[in-house]
Amino acid sequence: MAYWITHPAELDERYRQRPSRIGLDTEFIRERTYWPQLALVQMAVGDEILLIDPLIPGMTDALRPWLTDPEILKVMHSASEDLVAFKCACNAVPRPLFDTQTGAALAGIGSGMGYQKLVAEITGTALPKGETRSDWMRRPLSPSQLEYAADDVVHLFALHDEIAQRLQTQSRQAWLQEDCERMLANAENDESERWPHTSMRASQFLDADAQHRLLRLLRWRDVQARQNDKPRSWILDNELATTLAKFPPADPAAMQRQFERFPKAPRKLASQLWQALITPLQDEATAPLVPPASDSNKAALKRLQEAVAAHAATLGLPEGVLASRKHLESWIEQGQWPPALGQWRRQELEHRLQPLIMDAAGR
């Protein structure tokens, strides 16, 4: 049964029961802001579904003990963005965490499976798709919104039980724990990416000076987006940033002329943008550079992908779970194990792929 929770005391009262696990999900809005705005929290507690209004004063404080209690397991699905929403609203993340999407991948059920598909796969229940683009900040929420929200957590315990059993049988519980801890750490340490230019494919078409200019612009953009709570693309879109980096204007007037091709150019921030473009960063000389796309790199990447796919098949894992294209490219370019892949993947892959990396580097 679902209950609409509109007073923090109601949440405090239920917390005294201290369940061993809860199911969690959120609805948040992030279309016009940098930081997610928490609009609704869905919590499965025993046979009850609590629909919690975080817009009510004091409710996020009442949520915090639930999130931080180490004796209560938090079962969530595809939790990464929800974790950031909790961090922003409650200054806490739900730990310990069991992410059913990640667990399903590690158990060999499927990679990146949505909640509806995973529920159908494990329980045979077909969930409706309505309200996916709903306005969750409005009040009151409609009956269809509340029903949709409740469905998002009602099956989490069934997913947890099946996935946990499979992981135990395969001795992969530690894999999931490591991946969940890394997800939590990313949400807690929501710092700006140090080298954002390396994740832009356009960088491979830029020389070293242009990559440095792009780095300056992307760092400036991130600071502006955070300070003004606006999406990055609203501050400076990738196409204009790349154009300014590749074809640097001679002066502010020339930059304004370049703006004419871009209707969404940040004209009000032109002076700041110009300073960001022409001012070297203290650490840019140490910035990793994205090498140009080459036939040898493409061939090396293909060999790595084939080796990863072959080992994933022996483990019964979906392709992409062990290492993404992005991480393999990073390994080829920088010659170092990508930290984002963690330790259990390193144990599974490094000794298998290192010879291929050495060949690609010509060593």
Coordinates of C-alpha atoms in Angstrom, one line a residue, residues 2-311:
A2 CA 1.3 3.5 -0.9
Y3 CA 1.3 6.4 1.6
W4 CA 1.8 10.0 0.7
I5 CA 4.2 11.4 3.4
T6 CA 3.7 15.1 4.0
H7 CA 5.2 15.6 7.5
P8 CA 8.7 14.8 8.7
A9 CA 7.3 13.2 11.9
E10 CA 5.7 10.5 9.8
L11 CA 9.1 9.5 8.5
D12 CA 10.7 9.7 11.9
E13 CA 8.1 7.4 13.3
R14 CA 8.7 4.7 10.7
Y15 CA 12.5 5.0 11.1
R16 CA 12.2 3.7 14.7
Q17 CA 11.3 0.3 13.2
R18 CA 14.8 0.2 11.6
P19 CA 14.2 -2.2 8.7
S20 CA 17.1 -4.3 7.4
R21 CA 16.6 -2.9 3.8
I22 CA 14.6 -0.3 1.9
G23 CA 14.0 0.3 -1.8
L24 CA 14.7 3.8 -3.0
D25 CA 14.1 5.9 -6.1
T26 CA 13.7 9.6 -6.8
E27 CA 12.1 11.9 -9.3
F28 CA 14.1 15.1 -10.0
I29 CA 14.3 17.9 -12.4
R30 CA 17.5 18.9 -14.1
E31 CA 16.5 20.4 -17.5
R32 CA 17.2 24.0 -16.6
T33 CA 19.7 23.6 -13.8
Y34 CA 23.2 22.3 -13.2
W35 CA 22.3 20.7 -9.9
P36 CA 19.3 18.2 -9.8
Q37 CA 16.2 19.4 -7.9
L38 CA 14.8 16.6 -5.8
A39 CA 11.0 16.5 -6.4
L40 CA 9.9 13.2 -5.0
V41 CA 11.4 10.3 -3.0
Q42 CA 9.9 6.8 -3.3
M43 CA 10.7 4.4 -0.5
A44 CA 9.7 0.7 -0.1
V45 CA 9.7 -0.3 3.6
G46 CA 8.4 -3.8 4.2
D47 CA 5.0 -4.0 2.4
E48 CA 4.6 -0.3 2.4
I49 CA 5.4 2.2 -0.3
L50 CA 6.2 5.7 1.1
L51 CA 5.9 8.6 -1.4
I52 CA 7.8 11.4 0.3
D53 CA 7.5 15.1 -0.5
P54 CA 11.0 16.5 -0.2
L55 CA 9.7 20.1 -0.9
I56 CA 8.2 20.2 2.6
P57 CA 10.4 22.0 5.2
G58 CA 12.3 19.5 7.3
M59 CA 11.7 16.5 5.1
T60 CA 15.2 16.2 3.8
D61 CA 16.5 16.3 7.4
A62 CA 14.2 13.4 8.2
L63 CA 15.5 11.5 5.2
R64 CA 19.1 11.8 6.2
P65 CA 19.1 9.1 9.0
W66 CA 17.6 6.6 6.5
L67 CA 20.3 7.3 4.0
T68 CA 23.2 7.2 6.4
D69 CA 22.2 4.2 8.6
P70 CA 24.9 1.5 8.0
E71 CA 22.5 -1.2 9.1
I72 CA 19.9 -0.5 6.4
L73 CA 20.7 -1.7 2.9
K74 CA 19.5 0.7 0.2
V75 CA 18.3 -1.1 -2.9
M76 CA 18.1 1.2 -6.0
H77 CA 18.1 0.8 -9.8
S78 CA 20.6 2.8 -12.0
A79 CA 21.3 5.0 -9.0
S80 CA 24.1 7.4 -10.2
E81 CA 21.9 10.5 -10.8
D82 CA 19.7 9.8 -7.9
L83 CA 22.8 9.8 -5.6
V84 CA 23.7 13.3 -6.8
A85 CA 20.1 14.4 -6.2
F86 CA 20.3 13.0 -2.6
K87 CA 23.7 14.6 -2.1
C88 CA 22.4 18.0 -3.2
A89 CA 19.1 17.9 -1.2
C90 CA 20.1 15.9 1.9
N91 CA 23.9 16.3 2.0
A92 CA 24.1 12.6 2.3
V93 CA 24.1 9.6 -0.1
P94 CA 22.4 6.2 0.6
R95 CA 25.0 3.8 1.9
P96 CA 25.3 0.8 1.8
L97 CA 24.0 0.5 -1.7
F98 CA 22.8 -2.4 -3.9
D99 CA 22.3 -1.2 -7.4
T100 CA 20.1 -3.7 -9.3
Q101 CA 21.1 -2.5 -12.8
T102 CA 24.8 -2.9 -12.0
G103 CA 24.1 -6.2 -10.2
A104 CA 22.2 -7.5 -13.2
A105 CA 25.1 -6.8 -15.5
L106 CA 27.6 -8.5 -13.2
A107 CA 25.3 -11.5 -12.8
G108 CA 25.2 -11.9 -16.5
I109 CA 21.5 -11.0 -16.9
G110 CA 22.0 -8.0 -19.1
S111 CA 24.0 -4.7 -19.4
G112 CA 22.3 -1.4 -18.9
M113 CA 18.9 -2.9 -18.5
G114 CA 16.1 -0.4 -17.6
Y115 CA 13.9 -1.0 -14.6
Q116 CA 10.9 -2.0 -16.6
K117 CA 12.8 -4.5 -18.7
L118 CA 14.6 -6.0 -15.7
V119 CA 11.3 -6.4 -13.8
A120 CA 9.8 -8.2 -16.7
E121 CA 12.9 -10.4 -17.0
I122 CA 12.9 -11.4 -13.4
T123 CA 9.3 -11.2 -12.2
G124 CA 7.3 -11.5 -15.5
T125 CA 5.5 -8.3 -14.6
A126 CA 4.8 -5.7 -17.4
L127 CA 4.9 -2.2 -16.0
P128 CA 3.2 0.7 -17.8
K129 CA 5.5 3.5 -19.3
G130 CA 3.3 6.5 -18.5
E131 CA 4.5 9.7 -16.8
T132 CA 8.2 9.4 -17.8
R133 CA 8.2 13.1 -18.9
S134 CA 6.0 14.4 -16.1
D135 CA 6.3 17.6 -14.1
W136 CA 7.3 16.2 -10.7
M137 CA 7.6 19.7 -9.1
R138 CA 3.9 20.5 -9.4
R139 CA 1.5 20.0 -6.5
P140 CA -0.7 18.1 -6.0
L141 CA 0.7 15.2 -8.0
S142 CA -1.9 13.3 -10.0
P143 CA -3.1 9.8 -9.2
S144 CA -1.3 8.5 -12.3
Q145 CA 1.9 10.2 -11.2
L146 CA 1.7 8.6 -7.8
E147 CA 0.9 5.2 -9.2
Y148 CA 3.9 5.4 -11.6
A149 CA 6.2 6.6 -8.8
A150 CA 5.1 3.7 -6.5
D151 CA 5.8 1.1 -9.3
D152 CA 9.4 2.3 -9.4
V153 CA 10.2 0.7 -6.1
V154 CA 7.5 -2.0 -5.5
H155 CA 9.6 -4.7 -7.3
L156 CA 13.1 -3.7 -6.0
F157 CA 13.2 -6.3 -3.3
A158 CA 12.3 -9.1 -5.8
L159 CA 15.1 -7.9 -8.0
H160 CA 17.5 -7.7 -5.1
D161 CA 16.8 -11.2 -4.0
E162 CA 17.3 -12.8 -7.4
I163 CA 20.4 -10.8 -8.3
A164 CA 22.0 -11.3 -4.9
Q165 CA 21.5 -15.0 -5.1
R166 CA 23.1 -15.2 -8.6
L167 CA 26.0 -13.1 -7.5
Q168 CA 26.6 -15.3 -4.5
T169 CA 26.5 -18.4 -6.6
Q170 CA 29.1 -16.8 -8.9
S171 CA 31.2 -15.3 -6.0
R172 CA 30.8 -11.8 -7.4
Q173 CA 29.3 -10.0 -4.4
A174 CA 32.6 -8.1 -4.0
W175 CA 32.5 -6.9 -7.6
L176 CA 29.1 -5.3 -7.0
Q177 CA 30.3 -3.8 -3.7
E178 CA 33.3 -2.2 -5.4
D179 CA 31.2 -0.8 -8.2
C180 CA 28.6 0.6 -5.9
E181 CA 31.3 2.2 -3.6
R182 CA 32.8 3.9 -6.7
M183 CA 29.4 5.2 -7.7
L184 CA 28.9 6.6 -4.2
A185 CA 32.3 8.2 -4.1
N186 CA 31.7 9.9 -7.5
A187 CA 28.5 11.4 -6.0
E188 CA 30.1 12.5 -2.8
N189 CA 33.2 14.0 -4.5
D190 CA 31.3 15.8 -7.3
E191 CA 34.3 17.8 -8.4
S192 CA 34.9 19.2 -11.8
E193 CA 36.6 16.9 -14.2
R194 CA 40.3 18.0 -14.3
W195 CA 40.8 17.2 -18.0
P196 CA 37.4 17.6 -19.7
H197 CA 38.8 18.0 -23.2
T198 CA 39.9 14.3 -23.2
S199 CA 36.3 13.1 -23.2
M200 CA 35.5 15.2 -26.3
R201 CA 36.0 13.3 -29.6
A202 CA 36.6 16.6 -31.3
S203 CA 40.0 16.9 -29.5
Q204 CA 41.6 14.4 -31.8
F205 CA 41.3 16.9 -34.6
L206 CA 43.0 19.7 -32.5
D207 CA 46.7 20.4 -32.2
A208 CA 48.3 20.8 -28.7
D209 CA 47.7 24.6 -28.5
A210 CA 44.1 24.2 -29.5
Q211 CA 43.5 21.4 -27.0
H212 CA 44.9 23.7 -24.3
R213 CA 42.5 26.5 -25.4
L214 CA 39.6 24.0 -25.3
L215 CA 40.6 22.9 -21.8
R216 CA 40.5 26.6 -20.7
L217 CA 37.1 27.1 -22.1
L218 CA 35.6 23.9 -20.7
R219 CA 36.9 24.6 -17.2
W220 CA 35.6 28.1 -17.4
R221 CA 32.2 26.8 -18.5
D222 CA 32.0 24.3 -15.6
V223 CA 32.7 27.1 -13.1
Q224 CA 30.1 29.3 -14.6
A225 CA 27.5 26.4 -14.7
R226 CA 28.1 25.5 -11.1
Q227 CA 28.0 29.1 -9.9
N228 CA 24.8 30.0 -11.8
D229 CA 23.2 26.6 -11.5
K230 CA 22.7 26.3 -15.2
P231 CA 23.3 23.4 -17.7
R232 CA 26.8 23.5 -19.2
S233 CA 25.4 23.7 -22.7
W234 CA 23.5 26.9 -21.7
I235 CA 26.8 28.6 -20.8
L236 CA 28.8 27.4 -23.9
D237 CA 27.9 24.6 -26.2
N238 CA 30.6 22.1 -27.4
E239 CA 30.5 23.2 -31.0
L240 CA 31.3 26.9 -30.2
A241 CA 33.9 25.9 -27.7
T242 CA 35.7 23.7 -30.3
T243 CA 35.5 26.4 -32.9
L244 CA 37.0 29.0 -30.6
A245 CA 39.8 26.6 -29.7
K246 CA 40.6 25.6 -33.2
F247 CA 40.2 29.0 -34.8
P248 CA 41.1 31.5 -32.0
P249 CA 39.9 35.0 -32.8
A250 CA 42.5 37.8 -32.9
D251 CA 40.6 40.0 -30.6
P252 CA 37.2 40.4 -28.8
A253 CA 35.6 42.0 -31.9
A254 CA 36.6 39.0 -34.0
M255 CA 35.1 36.7 -31.4
Q256 CA 31.9 38.6 -31.6
R257 CA 31.8 38.1 -35.3
Q258 CA 32.3 34.3 -34.7
F259 CA 29.3 34.5 -32.4
E260 CA 27.1 35.5 -35.3
R261 CA 27.1 31.8 -36.5
F262 CA 25.9 30.6 -33.1
P263 CA 22.5 31.9 -31.9
K264 CA 23.1 30.6 -28.4
A265 CA 26.5 32.2 -28.0
P266 CA 27.1 33.7 -24.5
R267 CA 27.2 37.3 -25.6
K268 CA 26.6 38.6 -22.1
L269 CA 29.6 36.7 -20.9
A270 CA 31.8 37.6 -23.9
S271 CA 34.4 39.5 -21.8
Q272 CA 34.8 36.7 -19.4
L273 CA 34.9 34.1 -22.2
W274 CA 37.6 36.1 -24.0
Q275 CA 39.8 36.2 -20.8
A276 CA 39.3 32.5 -20.3
L277 CA 40.4 31.8 -23.9
I278 CA 43.6 33.8 -23.8
T279 CA 44.7 33.1 -20.2
P280 CA 46.9 30.0 -19.8
L281 CA 46.1 27.6 -16.9
Q282 CA 48.8 27.0 -14.3
D283 CA 48.6 23.2 -15.0
E284 CA 47.8 23.1 -18.7
A285 CA 51.4 22.1 -19.6
T286 CA 50.8 18.8 -17.8
A287 CA 47.5 18.2 -19.5
P288 CA 47.2 14.9 -21.4
L289 CA 46.7 15.4 -25.1
V290 CA 44.4 13.4 -27.2
P291 CA 46.4 12.0 -30.1
P292 CA 45.0 12.2 -33.7
A293 CA 43.0 9.3 -34.8
S294 CA 45.4 6.9 -36.6
D295 CA 45.1 3.6 -38.3
S296 CA 47.4 2.0 -35.7
N297 CA 45.4 3.3 -32.8
K298 CA 42.2 2.1 -34.4
A299 CA 43.8 -1.4 -35.0
A300 CA 45.0 -1.5 -31.4
L301 CA 41.6 -0.5 -30.1
K302 CA 39.9 -3.2 -32.1
R303 CA 42.3 -5.8 -30.8
L304 CA 41.6 -4.7 -27.2
Q305 CA 37.9 -4.7 -27.8
E306 CA 38.1 -8.2 -29.2
A307 CA 40.1 -9.4 -26.2
V308 CA 37.7 -7.8 -23.7
A309 CA 34.7 -9.3 -25.5
A310 CA 36.3 -12.8 -25.5
H311 CA 37.0 -12.7 -21.8

